[in-house]
XYZ file of C-alpha atoms in Angstrom:
525
model
C -64.775 -16.568 20.210
C -66.995 -13.989 21.985
C -70.663 -14.835 22.360
C -73.400 -12.740 20.787
C -74.178 -11.211 24.193
C -70.580 -10.078 24.548
C -70.375 -8.854 21.012
C -73.615 -6.899 21.091
C -74.220 -6.224 24.796
C -76.653 -3.552 25.894
C -75.647 -0.168 27.212
C -76.632 -1.075 30.765
C -73.911 -3.714 30.933
C -71.173 -1.354 29.832
C -69.359 1.595 31.380
C -70.579 4.909 30.005
C -68.669 7.862 28.635
C -65.058 6.719 28.957
C -62.540 8.994 27.305
C -59.889 7.692 24.962
C -57.229 8.265 27.605
C -59.235 6.372 30.234
C -59.797 3.505 27.824
C -56.099 3.285 26.884
C -54.974 3.466 30.527
C -57.428 0.748 31.536
C -56.485 -1.444 28.578
C -52.766 -1.016 29.244
C -53.182 -2.581 32.696
C -53.776 -5.908 30.965
C -50.713 -5.664 28.743
C -48.438 -8.704 28.895
C -45.194 -9.571 27.065
C -47.288 -11.857 24.872
C -49.218 -8.965 23.311
C -47.155 -9.084 20.151
C -49.592 -7.041 18.054
C -49.211 -4.017 20.330
C -45.441 -4.322 20.465
C -45.227 -4.574 16.664
C -46.924 -1.171 16.343
C -44.211 0.544 18.373
C -41.520 -1.597 16.757
C -42.622 -0.253 13.363
C -42.591 3.308 14.721
C -39.158 2.677 16.204
C -37.839 1.372 12.896
C -39.200 4.511 11.222
C -37.194 6.534 13.728
C -34.161 4.379 12.981
C -34.463 5.091 9.253
C -34.840 8.782 10.014
C -31.790 8.730 12.295
C -29.726 6.862 9.694
C -30.198 9.756 7.275
C -29.214 12.292 9.943
C -26.156 10.485 11.331
C -24.777 9.308 7.998
C -23.664 12.780 6.921
C -20.872 12.875 9.499
C -19.334 9.719 8.020
C -19.689 11.037 4.485
C -17.822 14.163 5.601
C -15.019 11.957 6.913
C -14.507 10.119 3.588
C -11.616 11.650 1.654
C -12.903 10.570 -1.761
C -16.279 12.151 -1.077
C -14.650 15.402 0.041
C -12.335 15.526 -2.975
C -14.834 14.481 -5.654
C -18.067 16.036 -4.403
C -17.593 18.617 -1.674
C -14.400 20.364 -2.819
C -14.358 22.579 0.252
C -18.148 23.112 0.413
C -18.723 20.944 3.470
C -20.896 23.502 5.245
C -23.129 24.042 2.188
C -24.149 20.373 1.948
C -24.838 20.117 5.680
C -26.742 23.415 5.699
C -28.878 22.250 2.733
C -29.783 19.128 4.691
C -30.923 21.184 7.669
C -32.745 23.612 5.385
C -34.831 20.712 4.091
C -35.496 19.562 7.642
C -36.661 23.053 8.557
C -39.044 23.335 5.596
C -40.309 19.781 6.117
C -41.227 20.489 9.724
C -43.126 23.658 8.843
C -45.057 22.125 5.940
C -45.701 18.649 7.363
C -47.291 19.849 10.598
C -50.380 21.457 9.020
C -50.666 18.634 6.468
C -50.758 16.142 9.323
C -53.227 18.178 11.392
C -55.624 19.223 8.620
C -55.247 17.233 5.413
C -53.687 13.763 5.398
C -53.415 12.700 9.034
C -50.386 11.474 10.979
C -49.941 8.064 9.353
C -50.067 9.148 5.707
C -47.810 12.138 6.329
C -45.330 9.909 8.140
C -45.275 7.497 5.214
C -44.689 10.368 2.795
C -41.704 11.509 4.878
C -40.234 8.007 4.906
C -40.677 7.797 1.133
C -38.830 11.105 0.651
C -35.958 9.921 2.853
C -35.635 6.647 0.982
C -36.103 7.910 -2.585
C -33.772 10.902 -2.429
C -31.318 9.077 -0.196
C -30.899 6.521 -2.965
C -30.843 9.268 -5.626
C -27.999 11.060 -3.823
C -25.734 8.107 -4.589
C -25.684 9.259 -8.238
C -24.521 12.828 -7.451
C -21.484 14.094 -9.345
C -20.978 17.494 -7.687
C -21.825 19.275 -4.483
C -24.839 21.077 -6.004
C -26.551 17.793 -6.863
C -25.629 16.371 -3.489
C -26.932 19.506 -1.767
C -30.267 19.204 -3.596
C -30.642 15.511 -2.714
C -29.670 16.149 0.903
C -32.180 18.997 1.063
C -34.955 16.691 -0.167
C -33.857 14.018 2.277
C -33.981 16.699 4.943
C -37.522 17.508 3.827
C -38.434 13.887 4.527
C -36.603 13.907 7.860
C -38.459 17.058 8.908
C -41.763 15.485 7.882
C -41.071 12.360 9.918
C -39.967 14.474 12.868
C -43.259 16.398 12.842
C -45.450 13.255 12.767
C -43.638 10.363 14.456
C -43.530 11.735 18.042
C -47.140 12.898 17.703
C -48.402 9.522 16.474
C -46.478 7.782 19.263
C -47.853 10.206 21.863
C -51.454 9.752 20.726
C -51.248 5.952 20.590
C -49.751 5.647 24.094
C -51.708 5.766 27.380
C -51.165 8.946 29.411
C -49.575 7.023 32.297
C -46.851 5.604 30.025
C -46.589 8.277 27.357
C -43.010 9.194 28.196
C -41.903 5.562 28.272
C -43.232 4.681 24.826
C -41.814 7.851 23.311
C -38.451 6.991 24.864
C -38.638 3.446 23.489
C -39.280 4.745 19.973
C -36.517 7.336 20.373
C -34.099 4.610 21.514
C -34.157 3.166 18.016
C -32.248 6.234 16.827
C -29.256 4.751 18.649
C -29.632 1.594 16.573
C -29.681 3.793 13.482
C -26.496 5.501 14.630
C -24.799 2.169 15.296
C -25.948 0.890 11.914
C -24.474 3.758 9.882
C -21.285 3.747 11.971
C -20.800 -0.011 11.508
C -21.470 0.241 7.779
C -18.961 3.108 7.526
C -16.270 1.054 9.275
C -16.984 -1.991 7.139
C -17.370 -0.257 3.767
C -14.857 2.584 4.151
C -12.408 1.020 6.574
C -12.204 -2.608 5.456
C -13.647 -2.987 1.973
C -12.592 0.517 0.884
C -15.683 0.816 -1.298
C -16.932 4.082 -2.729
C -19.207 6.486 -0.848
C -21.980 5.699 -3.376
C -22.359 2.170 -1.989
C -22.459 3.531 1.548
C -25.312 5.884 0.634
C -27.359 2.984 -0.770
C -26.752 0.849 2.316
C -27.777 3.442 4.896
C -30.985 4.183 2.957
C -32.267 0.616 3.466
C -33.889 1.096 6.927
C -36.101 3.857 5.537
C -37.509 1.532 2.882
C -38.181 -1.267 5.385
C -39.814 1.064 7.909
C -42.095 2.499 5.211
C -43.444 -0.994 4.521
C -43.916 -1.824 8.217
C -45.742 1.416 9.000
C -48.053 0.793 6.048
C -48.800 -2.745 7.249
C -49.098 -2.388 11.028
C -49.550 1.193 12.260
C -53.090 2.664 12.334
C -54.058 6.310 12.192
C -54.413 8.210 15.478
C -57.829 7.694 17.066
C -57.718 11.210 18.520
C -57.102 12.752 15.127
C -59.922 10.782 13.511
C -62.317 11.738 16.313
C -61.440 15.419 15.967
C -62.232 15.120 12.266
C -65.711 13.870 13.198
C -64.982 10.278 12.146
C -66.238 8.747 15.395
C -66.821 5.215 14.068
C -63.283 5.054 12.653
C -61.833 6.466 15.885
C -63.652 3.808 17.930
C -62.352 1.110 15.596
C -58.751 2.284 16.013
C -59.134 2.541 19.796
C -60.477 -1.020 19.976
C -57.727 -2.242 17.662
C -55.180 -0.774 20.090
C -57.075 -2.024 23.129
C -57.410 -5.588 21.892
C -53.749 -5.529 20.842
C -53.031 -4.872 24.538
C -55.082 -7.925 25.515
C -58.255 -6.062 26.462
C -61.379 -8.300 26.432
C -63.766 -7.739 23.572
C -66.611 -7.163 26.046
C -64.864 -3.981 27.242
C -64.575 -2.420 23.790
C -64.999 1.314 23.401
C -68.391 2.260 21.994
C -69.034 4.712 19.193
C -71.245 6.776 21.529
C -68.403 7.181 24.033
C -66.192 8.731 21.361
C -69.130 10.828 20.197
C -69.749 12.062 23.750
C -66.113 13.112 24.200
C -65.524 14.788 20.853
C -68.878 15.910 19.411
C -68.655 19.413 20.933
C -65.001 19.927 20.061
C -63.923 21.927 17.076
C -63.727 19.889 13.882
C -61.152 20.866 11.334
C -61.973 21.574 7.729
C -59.578 20.671 4.956
C -58.778 24.160 3.731
C -55.988 26.696 3.621
C -58.086 28.873 5.905
C -58.039 26.138 8.541
C -54.250 25.938 8.308
C -53.995 29.694 8.791
C -56.366 29.499 11.745
C -54.363 26.757 13.449
C -51.042 28.552 13.035
C -52.561 31.876 14.112
C -53.991 30.303 17.268
C -50.552 29.009 18.210
C -49.532 32.643 18.689
C -52.618 33.853 20.544
C -53.311 34.104 24.244
C -51.511 31.702 26.544
C -50.322 29.592 23.607
C -48.170 32.406 22.245
C -45.891 32.509 25.273
C -45.619 28.715 25.357
C -44.911 28.529 21.629
C -42.178 31.179 21.635
C -40.642 29.636 24.747
C -40.437 26.162 23.193
C -39.076 27.548 19.919
C -36.296 29.298 21.832
C -35.505 26.117 23.767
C -35.317 24.152 20.511
C -32.898 26.686 19.028
C -30.712 26.507 22.128
C -30.604 22.710 22.156
C -30.077 22.180 18.424
C -27.483 24.964 18.258
C -25.487 23.508 21.155
C -25.782 19.899 19.945
C -24.919 20.820 16.333
C -21.275 20.189 17.113
C -22.020 16.437 17.074
C -22.084 16.542 13.263
C -18.410 17.518 13.181
C -16.882 15.288 15.871
C -15.707 12.554 13.475
C -14.159 15.185 11.231
C -12.526 16.794 14.260
C -11.173 13.397 15.274
C -9.472 13.127 11.878
C -8.068 16.654 12.103
C -6.403 15.651 15.365
C -4.913 12.685 13.441
C -6.220 10.152 15.936
C -6.389 6.479 14.844
C -9.418 4.323 13.976
C -12.042 7.031 13.366
C -14.759 4.547 12.426
C -14.328 2.517 15.596
C -14.611 5.802 17.443
C -17.843 6.434 15.515
C -19.356 3.136 16.684
C -18.424 3.790 20.306
C -19.755 7.314 20.001
C -23.087 6.112 18.566
C -23.446 3.507 21.331
C -23.077 6.222 23.979
C -26.665 7.333 23.452
C -28.075 3.876 24.259
C -27.756 4.182 28.067
C -29.211 7.692 27.793
C -32.345 6.371 26.136
C -32.607 3.473 28.578
C -32.428 5.939 31.465
C -35.105 8.081 29.828
C -37.377 5.017 29.591
C -37.056 4.517 33.357
C -37.385 8.124 34.532
C -39.586 9.826 31.936
C -42.887 9.050 33.698
C -41.537 9.151 37.266
C -40.305 12.735 37.482
C -41.471 16.047 36.074
C -40.170 16.233 32.542
C -39.572 19.993 32.587
C -37.272 19.609 35.609
C -35.398 16.791 33.898
C -35.023 18.908 30.767
C -33.517 21.865 32.652
C -31.078 19.605 34.493
C -29.946 17.917 31.272
C -29.393 21.284 29.571
C -27.187 22.419 32.458
C -25.125 19.218 32.321
C -24.801 19.624 28.538
C -23.342 23.095 29.048
C -20.847 21.779 31.611
C -19.820 18.964 29.249
C -19.221 21.400 26.385
C -17.160 23.634 28.650
C -15.071 20.675 29.778
C -14.400 19.744 26.155
C -13.210 23.300 25.452
C -10.919 23.399 28.492
C -9.351 19.997 27.818
C -9.069 20.316 24.039
C -5.469 21.555 23.978
C -4.451 18.659 26.225
C -6.000 15.871 24.178
C -3.226 13.595 22.946
C -4.822 10.191 23.525
C -7.782 8.737 21.598
C -9.347 7.432 24.806
C -9.617 10.969 26.200
C -11.327 12.321 23.092
C -13.691 9.336 22.853
C -14.654 9.621 26.536
C -15.481 13.293 26.231
C -17.323 12.856 22.922
C -19.388 9.989 24.361
C -20.277 12.085 27.408
C -21.455 14.837 25.091
C -23.546 12.475 22.979
C -25.014 10.798 26.070
C -26.388 13.972 27.575
C -27.477 15.460 24.225
C -29.502 12.304 23.459
C -31.181 12.489 26.855
C -32.056 16.151 26.258
C -33.730 15.530 22.920
C -35.572 12.445 24.143
C -37.256 14.570 26.821
C -37.721 17.644 24.624
C -39.685 15.723 21.977
C -42.194 14.482 24.555
C -42.509 17.866 26.291
C -43.217 19.600 22.975
C -45.661 17.057 21.535
C -47.821 16.946 24.685
C -47.885 20.725 25.245
C -50.504 21.332 22.545
C -53.933 19.991 21.627
C -54.582 17.361 18.982
C -55.904 20.054 16.646
C -52.476 21.695 16.368
C -50.010 19.179 17.847
C -48.137 18.293 14.637
C -48.075 21.914 13.488
C -46.630 23.102 16.785
C -44.010 20.348 16.923
C -43.073 20.907 13.274
C -42.647 24.658 13.756
C -40.598 24.196 16.942
C -38.335 21.631 15.284
C -38.015 23.822 12.182
C -36.987 26.775 14.331
C -34.346 24.624 15.970
C -33.050 23.526 12.591
C -32.767 27.140 11.523
C -30.294 27.416 14.373
C -28.621 24.242 13.104
C -28.104 25.842 9.681
C -26.294 28.751 11.307
C -24.178 26.605 13.602
C -23.159 24.190 10.827
C -22.091 27.022 8.555
C -20.176 28.478 11.500
C -18.538 25.178 12.463
C -17.696 24.355 8.843
C -16.019 27.745 8.447
C -14.047 27.293 11.670
C -12.710 23.862 10.701
C -11.896 24.687 7.072
C -10.238 28.005 7.937
C -7.876 26.468 10.491
C -9.317 28.352 13.494
C -9.287 26.748 16.924
C -12.211 24.339 17.471
C -12.349 25.583 21.064
C -14.553 28.408 19.764
C -17.201 25.851 18.745
C -17.357 24.315 22.205
C -17.484 27.619 24.066
C -20.308 28.972 21.924
C -22.266 25.710 22.270
C -21.755 25.687 26.055
C -23.059 29.230 26.377
C -26.184 28.501 24.330
C -26.930 25.313 26.317
C -26.602 27.223 29.594
C -29.018 29.839 28.302
C -31.516 27.070 27.518
C -31.207 25.582 31.014
C -31.817 28.958 32.663
C -34.757 29.689 30.380
C -36.488 26.413 31.279
C -36.047 26.996 35.005
C -37.256 30.604 35.116
C -40.202 30.004 32.758
C -43.577 28.605 33.710
C -43.619 25.853 31.082
C -46.518 23.546 31.907
C -45.544 20.005 32.850
C -47.861 17.348 31.376
C -46.350 14.265 33.019
C -49.174 11.756 33.538
C -51.865 14.246 32.462
C -54.343 13.280 29.694
C -53.750 14.949 26.345
C -55.807 17.935 25.256
C -57.607 17.918 21.938
C -59.025 21.201 20.681
C -57.335 24.549 20.982
C -58.025 26.388 24.256
C -59.669 29.236 22.325
C -62.496 26.938 21.236
C -65.359 26.595 23.779
C -65.684 23.138 25.294
C -69.257 22.793 26.642
C -69.964 19.729 28.737
C -73.159 18.486 27.156
C -74.823 15.380 28.562
C -77.146 13.412 26.365
C -79.032 10.165 26.505
C -77.760 7.277 24.438
C -80.014 4.606 22.993
C -79.928 1.241 24.759
C -78.365 -0.509 21.824
C -74.895 1.067 21.605
C -72.867 0.722 18.463
C -69.212 -0.221 18.763
C -66.305 -1.194 16.587
C -64.463 -4.445 17.173
C -61.156 -5.755 16.005
C -62.821 -8.159 13.611
C -64.168 -5.152 11.690
C -60.714 -3.662 11.328
C -59.711 -5.744 8.322
C -57.730 -2.881 6.833
C -55.629 -0.509 8.874
C -57.168 2.974 8.784
C -55.745 5.898 6.919
C -57.134 9.386 6.810
C -57.086 9.587 3.056
C -59.292 6.503 2.679
C -61.824 7.358 5.379
C -64.767 9.437 4.208
C -65.766 12.603 6.088
C -69.399 11.725 6.627
C -71.888 13.187 9.084
C -72.450 11.381 12.379
C -75.885 10.223 11.302
C -74.607 8.542 8.146
C -71.181 7.232 9.228
C -70.588 3.554 8.585
C -69.733 1.223 11.424
C -66.369 -0.015 10.218
C -63.754 -0.063 7.466
C -64.318 -1.233 3.918
């Protein structure tokens, strides 16, 4: 147990004016495999991503179930899929400002997980495609909400030197979600021959579990709290993260250090006017070019990768055997992609990696189109489909990090939500297009050629643009349009700090009061 001198040391014995990034980087140097508390935080975030991925990947197996198509869809395959992506688009647009201005990252993430779980379970009671479309749209709303908050919360909790790695680790759990829904489809549809209603209930389970874990173990972002003027709460979260990494209590981050870094940065007000200001600033000055560029890249990637939704259905159209085994192998193909991203994300410039992956994705799509008429063996189709899923997973793993770190804390969730929503608008178009092609009897080669062309366009756009690379660079906080004066001030000798023992309850933005600096309390109650 720390002594009183360590717990309440004077300012002269402590380092002055560390930033949050410097504190996290320094604390991470002491991380060991035994720091279970820190690993549990990212495990909970990963499980949230798994629950989110389960809702996304499950639709392709529902589309492959004959009973579901005959009883519910009745030829309206594209409508149900498009409704799902419509919800994802709306969720991304709405959740971003809510996360940035009103509720914070953690609460908004929990709301998204609740929407996924509740309406995922409710969809099991659907009796026609209109009810299913509504439930899938609401599930999509939850998926879009999670997508706007989860990468941002992961980015802001991770040290700048390992930001790509931790994002890749959380993203890797989507593979587990894909394997889970594929295995359940093979077991329930293939062996037990149960109804699609049972399958819907089973794949909704990870969302419920992840909601509980996030509530129990994941704190609010320290950067977000500091930008709201809640400096004591931000220091408490930073020290909670630092001590979870094994950082000595004597090196805790002081309240004054957070105050020094954030006191002159723009604080957000909880108002509709603030939301309008944030969104307007995304399209002003240098941000406008960056924002439009990333939106276009998202459209290109989602449009080209939208064909993944239909691969299981295409496998059945070709009358190839064991479609559910193919689904498991296909889902597993993204695992090595995520493992590679963990190793390379912080070693090489992420924008260069993104352009290279987009080019390879285009080549893979083109190869699928050329070889389609010659596919007569399941192993050929599976190999090509796995190659496609491998490179698409690597693309999105990098794109999420590049987008979330390209904007300041004040608008990070809003920017990511809008970019993802723009991409899903492209997904709505491509799914309606692909559904029409497959149901009308047209050649699926058209799907692959269009997707290859769009992916190539994305690769060229990334290379010729001047998209800023943030690999290893500390995150920004306020918008560039807000002045950032460097004001030095004297701190009193007795410096206030927050320790892990004061963090009895994990912080949430809705429970923390917005008090002035002079009257803020020193911990959580």
